[in-house]
C-alpha positions in Angstrom: 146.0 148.4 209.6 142.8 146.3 209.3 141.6 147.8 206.6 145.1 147.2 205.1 145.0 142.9 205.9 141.0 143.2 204.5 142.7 144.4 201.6 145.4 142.2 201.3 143.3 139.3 202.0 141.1 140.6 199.2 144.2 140.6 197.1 145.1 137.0 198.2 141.4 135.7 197.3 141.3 137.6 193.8 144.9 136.4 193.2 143.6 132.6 193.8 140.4 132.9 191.5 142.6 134.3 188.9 145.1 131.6 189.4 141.8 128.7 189.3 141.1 130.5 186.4 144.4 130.2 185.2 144.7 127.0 185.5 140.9 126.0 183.5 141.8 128.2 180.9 145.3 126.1 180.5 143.4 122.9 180.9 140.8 124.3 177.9 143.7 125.0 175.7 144.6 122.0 176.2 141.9 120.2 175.3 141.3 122.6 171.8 145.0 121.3 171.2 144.2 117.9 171.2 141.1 118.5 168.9 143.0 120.2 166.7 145.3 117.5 166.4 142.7 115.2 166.0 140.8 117.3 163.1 144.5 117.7 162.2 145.0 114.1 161.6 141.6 113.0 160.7 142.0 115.7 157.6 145.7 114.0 156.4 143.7 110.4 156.5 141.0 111.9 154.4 143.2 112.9 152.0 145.1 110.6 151.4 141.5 108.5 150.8 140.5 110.9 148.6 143.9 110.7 146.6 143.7 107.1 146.4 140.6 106.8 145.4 140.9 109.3 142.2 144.2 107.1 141.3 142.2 104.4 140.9 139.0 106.1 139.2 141.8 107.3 137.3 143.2 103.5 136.7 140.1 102.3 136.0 139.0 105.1 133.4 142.9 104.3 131.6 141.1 100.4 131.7 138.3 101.0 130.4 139.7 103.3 127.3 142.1 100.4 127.0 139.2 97.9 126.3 137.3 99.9 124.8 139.9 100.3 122.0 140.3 96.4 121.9 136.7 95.6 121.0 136.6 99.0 118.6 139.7 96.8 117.1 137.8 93.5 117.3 134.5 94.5 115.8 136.2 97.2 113.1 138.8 94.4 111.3 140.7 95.9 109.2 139.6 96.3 105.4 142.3 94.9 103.5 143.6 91.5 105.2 146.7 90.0 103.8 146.2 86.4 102.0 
């Protein structure tokens, strides 16, 4: 019989370890959630940075075409002006 409560009391004292263990492990999860998250979220801001900033590279290339085509006007006049 006292072999039989060593046991048992062995049992109890693994079962409480496992259940610590338990319990960090839930707590680590936890934690790897929130970074996640955090990566998660920190990766949407970045691209939507990254989106806006190719609009306007992409704005200021449709600029520059557009001025470049009004000096190519201004310093090619036409040929043949009416009089």
């Amino acid at each position: 019989l006292k072999d039989q409560v060593n046991q048992a009391t062995a049992v109890s004292a693994t079962v409480d370890t496992l259940k610590q263990q338990q319990a960090a492990l839930q707590d680590s999860m936890g934690r790897i959630n929130s970074t996640v998250n955090s990566v998660a979220n920190t990766q949407r801001a970045q691209d939507s940075r990254i989106k806006e900033t190719e609009q306007w590279v992409q704005s200021t290339i449709e600029f520059r075409k557009q001025v470049t085509q009004r000096l190519t006007r201004l310093e090619n006049p036409p040929s043949s002006l009416p009089q």
